[in-house]
PDB file of C-alpha atoms in Angstrom:
ATOM      1  CA  UNK W   1     -40.809  18.758 -33.287  1.00 55.00           C
ATOM      2  CA  UNK W   2     -40.712  14.981 -32.752  1.00 60.00           C
ATOM      3  CA  UNK W   3     -37.375  14.798 -34.562  1.00 61.00           C
ATOM      4  CA  UNK W   4     -35.766  17.134 -31.996  1.00 65.00           C
ATOM      5  CA  UNK W   5     -37.462  15.515 -29.015  1.00 69.00           C
ATOM      6  CA  UNK W   6     -35.798  12.121 -29.443  1.00 72.00           C
ATOM      7  CA  UNK W   7     -32.180  13.348 -29.286  1.00 71.00           C
ATOM      8  CA  UNK W   8     -33.019  15.572 -26.312  1.00 70.00           C
ATOM      9  CA  UNK W   9     -34.636  12.679 -24.443  1.00 73.00           C
ATOM     10  CA  UNK W  10     -31.666  10.448 -25.258  1.00 67.00           C
ATOM     11  CA  UNK W  11     -29.235  13.115 -24.034  1.00 68.00           C
ATOM     12  CA  UNK W  12     -31.240  13.590 -20.840  1.00 69.00           C
ATOM     13  CA  UNK W  13     -31.107   9.854 -20.197  1.00 70.00           C
ATOM     14  CA  UNK W  14     -27.354   9.620 -20.851  1.00 67.00           C
ATOM     15  CA  UNK W  15     -26.250  12.569 -18.683  1.00 67.00           C
ATOM     16  CA  UNK W  16     -26.691  10.725 -15.340  1.00 66.00           C
ATOM     17  CA  UNK W  17     -24.613   7.804 -16.618  1.00 64.00           C
ATOM     18  CA  UNK W  18     -21.814  10.100 -17.743  1.00 63.00           C
ATOM     19  CA  UNK W  19     -21.812  11.926 -14.413  1.00 58.00           C
ATOM     20  CA  UNK W  20     -21.852   8.674 -12.419  1.00 55.00           C
ATOM     21  CA  UNK W  21     -19.016   7.179 -14.445  1.00 53.00           C
ATOM     22  CA  UNK W  22     -16.657  10.077 -13.745  1.00 51.00           C
ATOM     23  CA  UNK W  23     -13.728   9.791 -11.363  1.00 48.00           C
ATOM     24  CA  UNK W  24     -14.306   8.425  -7.879  1.00 49.00           C
ATOM     25  CA  UNK W  25     -12.539  11.418  -6.318  1.00 48.00           C
ATOM     26  CA  UNK W  26     -14.941  13.840  -4.700  1.00 50.00           C
ATOM     27  CA  UNK W  27     -14.377  17.587  -4.718  1.00 45.00           C
ATOM     28  CA  UNK W  28     -14.327  17.829  -0.917  1.00 51.00           C
ATOM     29  CA  UNK W  29     -11.387  15.402  -0.826  1.00 65.00           C
ATOM     30  CA  UNK W  30      -9.025  17.534  -2.922  1.00 75.00           C
ATOM     31  CA  UNK W  31      -6.085  19.332  -1.331  1.00 73.00           C
ATOM     32  CA  UNK W  32      -5.607  23.018  -2.069  1.00 79.00           C
ATOM     33  CA  UNK W  33      -1.984  22.595  -3.195  1.00 84.00           C
ATOM     34  CA  UNK W  34      -1.954  21.083  -6.726  1.00 87.00           C
ATOM     35  CA  UNK W  35       1.513  19.562  -6.205  1.00 89.00           C
ATOM     36  CA  UNK W  36       0.385  17.739  -3.061  1.00 90.00           C
ATOM     37  CA  UNK W  37      -2.841  16.661  -4.766  1.00 91.00           C
ATOM     38  CA  UNK W  38      -0.801  15.262  -7.643  1.00 92.00           C
ATOM     39  CA  UNK W  39       1.309  13.233  -5.176  1.00 94.00           C
ATOM     40  CA  UNK W  40      -1.840  11.987  -3.423  1.00 94.00           C
ATOM     41  CA  UNK W  41      -3.305  10.808  -6.725  1.00 94.00           C
ATOM     42  CA  UNK W  42      -0.050   9.089  -7.720  1.00 95.00           C
ATOM     43  CA  UNK W  43       0.133   7.258  -4.382  1.00 96.00           C
ATOM     44  CA  UNK W  44      -3.592   6.406  -4.476  1.00 95.00           C
ATOM     45  CA  UNK W  45      -3.160   4.863  -7.931  1.00 95.00           C
ATOM     46  CA  UNK W  46      -0.669   2.374  -6.414  1.00 94.00           C
ATOM     47  CA  UNK W  47      -2.827   1.350  -3.422  1.00 95.00           C
ATOM     48  CA  UNK W  48      -5.288  -1.556  -3.803  1.00 94.00           C
ATOM     49  CA  UNK W  49      -8.893  -1.098  -2.752  1.00 93.00           C
ATOM     50  CA  UNK W  50      -9.383  -3.793  -0.135  1.00 89.00           C
ATOM     51  CA  UNK W  51     -13.045  -4.137  -1.107  1.00 91.00           C
ATOM     52  CA  UNK W  52     -12.728  -4.118  -4.915  1.00 86.00           C
ATOM     53  CA  UNK W  53      -9.337  -5.901  -4.835  1.00 78.00           C
ATOM     54  CA  UNK W  54      -8.297  -5.251  -8.443  1.00 85.00           C
ATOM     55  CA  UNK W  55      -8.949  -1.520  -8.411  1.00 93.00           C
ATOM     56  CA  UNK W  56      -6.864   1.237  -6.971  1.00 94.00           C
ATOM     57  CA  UNK W  57      -8.317   3.411  -4.235  1.00 95.00           C
ATOM     58  CA  UNK W  58      -8.125   6.264  -6.749  1.00 93.00           C
ATOM     59  CA  UNK W  59     -10.644   4.522  -9.035  1.00 92.00           C
ATOM     60  CA  UNK W  60     -12.876   2.898  -6.415  1.00 92.00           C
ATOM     61  CA  UNK W  61     -16.167   4.237  -5.076  1.00 91.00           C
ATOM     62  CA  UNK W  62     -16.123   1.964  -2.006  1.00 92.00           C
ATOM     63  CA  UNK W  63     -16.371   3.629   1.401  1.00 93.00           C
ATOM     64  CA  UNK W  64     -13.135   1.979   2.539  1.00 92.00           C
ATOM     65  CA  UNK W  65     -11.348   3.351  -0.538  1.00 93.00           C
ATOM     66  CA  UNK W  66     -12.608   6.826   0.350  1.00 93.00           C
ATOM     67  CA  UNK W  67     -11.286   6.377   3.897  1.00 94.00           C
ATOM     68  CA  UNK W  68      -7.906   5.227   2.572  1.00 94.00           C
ATOM     69  CA  UNK W  69      -7.747   8.206   0.185  1.00 94.00           C
ATOM     70  CA  UNK W  70      -8.376  10.498   3.161  1.00 94.00           C
ATOM     71  CA  UNK W  71      -5.594   8.760   5.128  1.00 95.00           C
ATOM     72  CA  UNK W  72      -3.216   9.262   2.192  1.00 95.00           C
ATOM     73  CA  UNK W  73      -4.196  12.947   2.005  1.00 94.00           C
ATOM     74  CA  UNK W  74      -3.699  13.396   5.753  1.00 94.00           C
ATOM     75  CA  UNK W  75      -0.270  11.727   5.660  1.00 95.00           C
ATOM     76  CA  UNK W  76       0.850  13.832   2.674  1.00 94.00           C
ATOM     77  CA  UNK W  77      -0.500  17.006   4.318  1.00 92.00           C
ATOM     78  CA  UNK W  78       1.495  16.116   7.470  1.00 93.00           C
ATOM     79  CA  UNK W  79       4.660  16.032   5.359  1.00 93.00           C
ATOM     80  CA  UNK W  80       5.199  12.278   4.901  1.00 94.00           C
ATOM     81  CA  UNK W  81       7.136  11.215   1.826  1.00 95.00           C
ATOM     82  CA  UNK W  82       5.507   8.900  -0.714  1.00 95.00           C
ATOM     83  CA  UNK W  83       7.500   5.979   0.698  1.00 96.00           C
ATOM     84  CA  UNK W  84       6.428   6.806   4.269  1.00 96.00           C
ATOM     85  CA  UNK W  85       2.762   6.870   3.232  1.00 96.00           C
ATOM     86  CA  UNK W  86       3.119   3.474   1.511  1.00 96.00           C
ATOM     87  CA  UNK W  87       4.952   2.051   4.540  1.00 96.00           C
ATOM     88  CA  UNK W  88       2.200   3.389   6.838  1.00 96.00           C
ATOM     89  CA  UNK W  89      -0.450   1.514   4.825  1.00 96.00           C
ATOM     90  CA  UNK W  90       1.661  -1.653   4.451  1.00 94.00           C
ATOM     91  CA  UNK W  91       2.255  -1.736   8.215  1.00 95.00           C
ATOM     92  CA  UNK W  92      -1.500  -1.773   8.766  1.00 94.00           C
ATOM     93  CA  UNK W  93      -2.737  -3.894   5.823  1.00 92.00           C
ATOM     94  CA  UNK W  94       0.297  -5.889   4.655  1.00 90.00           C
ATOM     95  CA  UNK W  95       2.040  -5.976   1.275  1.00 88.00           C
ATOM     96  CA  UNK W  96      -1.221  -6.983  -0.371  1.00 86.00           C
ATOM     97  CA  UNK W  97      -2.472  -3.378  -0.100  1.00 92.00           C
ATOM     98  CA  UNK W  98       0.021  -2.455  -2.837  1.00 92.00           C
ATOM     99  CA  UNK W  99      -1.136  -3.082  -6.400  1.00 90.00           C
ATOM    100  CA  UNK W 100       2.493  -3.951  -7.234  1.00 87.00           C
ATOM    101  CA  UNK W 101       3.831  -5.683  -4.091  1.00 83.00           C
ATOM    102  CA  UNK W 102       7.607  -6.104  -3.697  1.00 83.00           C
ATOM    103  CA  UNK W 103       9.260  -9.459  -4.440  1.00 85.00           C
ATOM    104  CA  UNK W 104      10.418 -10.820  -1.103  1.00 83.00           C
ATOM    105  CA  UNK W 105      10.156 -14.009   0.950  1.00 84.00           C
ATOM    106  CA  UNK W 106       6.649 -13.256   2.225  1.00 80.00           C
ATOM    107  CA  UNK W 107       5.323 -12.543  -1.297  1.00 79.00           C
ATOM    108  CA  UNK W 108       7.048 -15.367  -3.205  1.00 83.00           C
ATOM    109  CA  UNK W 109       3.830 -17.364  -3.512  1.00 81.00           C
ATOM    110  CA  UNK W 110       2.005 -14.270  -4.736  1.00 77.00           C
ATOM    111  CA  UNK W 111       4.561 -13.746  -7.510  1.00 81.00           C
ATOM    112  CA  UNK W 112       5.396 -17.357  -8.398  1.00 87.00           C
ATOM    113  CA  UNK W 113       1.971 -18.914  -7.748  1.00 88.00           C
ATOM    114  CA  UNK W 114       0.554 -18.267 -11.237  1.00 89.00           C
ATOM    115  CA  UNK W 115       3.744 -19.569 -12.878  1.00 91.00           C
ATOM    116  CA  UNK W 116       3.699 -22.698 -10.696  1.00 93.00           C
ATOM    117  CA  UNK W 117       0.029 -23.336 -11.500  1.00 95.00           C
ATOM    118  CA  UNK W 118       0.793 -23.013 -15.224  1.00 95.00           C
ATOM    119  CA  UNK W 119       3.770 -25.415 -14.996  1.00 96.00           C
ATOM    120  CA  UNK W 120       1.814 -28.005 -12.959  1.00 95.00           C
ATOM    121  CA  UNK W 121      -1.086 -27.725 -15.408  1.00 95.00           C
ATOM    122  CA  UNK W 122       1.228 -28.268 -18.389  1.00 95.00           C
ATOM    123  CA  UNK W 123       2.838 -31.304 -16.709  1.00 95.00           C
ATOM    124  CA  UNK W 124      -0.591 -32.758 -15.872  1.00 94.00           C
ATOM    125  CA  UNK W 125      -1.731 -32.249 -19.467  1.00 93.00           C
ATOM    126  CA  UNK W 126       1.382 -33.986 -20.857  1.00 92.00           C
ATOM    127  CA  UNK W 127       0.920 -36.932 -18.472  1.00 90.00           C
ATOM    128  CA  UNK W 128      -2.769 -37.186 -19.371  1.00 89.00           C
ATOM    129  CA  UNK W 129      -2.145 -37.038 -23.129  1.00 87.00           C
ATOM    130  CA  UNK W 130       0.717 -39.553 -22.966  1.00 85.00           C
ATOM    131  CA  UNK W 131      -1.463 -41.926 -20.958  1.00 77.00           C
ATOM    132  CA  UNK W 132      -4.188 -41.705 -23.591  1.00 73.00           C
ATOM    133  CA  UNK W 133      -1.781 -42.289 -26.484  1.00 66.00           C
ATOM    134  CA  UNK W 134      -0.225 -45.349 -24.783  1.00 63.00           C
ATOM    135  CA  UNK W 135      -3.639 -46.819 -24.058  1.00 58.00           C
ATOM    136  CA  UNK W 136      -4.751 -46.450 -27.674  1.00 57.00           C
ATOM    137  CA  UNK W 137      -1.533 -48.105 -28.977  1.00 56.00           C
ATOM    138  CA  UNK W 138      -2.027 -51.048 -26.639  1.00 56.00           C
ATOM    139  CA  UNK W 139      -5.596 -51.475 -27.874  1.00 57.00           C
ATOM    140  CA  UNK W 140      -4.415 -51.740 -31.503  1.00 61.00           C
ATOM    141  CA  UNK W 141      -1.670 -54.306 -30.764  1.00 64.00           C
ATOM    142  CA  UNK W 142      -3.923 -56.845 -28.995  1.00 71.00           C
ATOM    143  CA  UNK W 143      -3.542 -60.328 -30.557  1.00 81.00           C
ATOM    144  CA  UNK W 144      -6.578 -62.515 -31.122  1.00 85.00           C
ATOM    145  CA  UNK W 145      -6.665 -66.095 -29.970  1.00 90.00           C
ATOM    146  CA  UNK W 146      -6.982 -68.861 -32.559  1.00 92.00           C
ATOM    147  CA  UNK W 147     -10.573 -69.410 -31.516  1.00 93.00           C
ATOM    148  CA  UNK W 148     -11.393 -65.682 -31.991  1.00 90.00           C
ATOM    149  CA  UNK W 149      -9.745 -65.638 -35.429  1.00 90.00           C
ATOM    150  CA  UNK W 150     -11.796 -68.651 -36.514  1.00 92.00           C
ATOM    151  CA  UNK W 151     -15.012 -66.955 -35.291  1.00 92.00           C
ATOM    152  CA  UNK W 152     -14.215 -63.742 -37.193  1.00 89.00           C
ATOM    153  CA  UNK W 153     -13.412 -65.701 -40.373  1.00 90.00           C
ATOM    154  CA  UNK W 154     -16.700 -67.611 -40.034  1.00 91.00           C
ATOM    155  CA  UNK W 155     -18.658 -64.322 -39.666  1.00 90.00           C
ATOM    156  CA  UNK W 156     -16.856 -62.734 -42.613  1.00 89.00           C
ATOM    157  CA  UNK W 157     -17.464 -65.803 -44.783  1.00 86.00           C
ATOM    158  CA  UNK W 158     -21.165 -65.840 -43.920  1.00 83.00           C
ATOM    159  CA  UNK W 159     -21.446 -62.070 -44.686  1.00 73.00           C
ATOM    160  CA  UNK W 160     -19.716 -62.424 -48.049  1.00 72.00           C
ATOM    161  CA  UNK W 161     -22.114 -65.236 -49.066  1.00 71.00           C
ATOM    162  CA  UNK W 162     -25.246 -63.559 -47.843  1.00 58.00           C
TER     163      UNK W 162
END
């Protein structure tokens, strides 16, 4: 009996986690027309959750994501094209609402920023490493004065005798 009880307890504990990890879309949000629902899901997968930031509104459980999903459903139900729905959201939230924003003058920093940071970091690293290598070469080349050479020879002579 104990052998069967453990797997059943484990299954009972895992069921809530499986249910909670399912899709963020709630049944009451679905449209009746499967074609329209498919369009809504495709559009929602391209829209950024403004709370989660790196999740689409399709995958997010945030209240704002739910509101945005409902807006997308309303716009699609009203007959808007996919592009019109995206434009509607961009007009209100800016290009940043798109997970894949367009490359244009206002988004240049968004697209080129990571590349510029990488290039500046590489240049800084090269300058730093060159500075270190020059400093170490200068330390090796330093000439001793006659007085310093005599002192070193005296110390070496005393060590070799002692």
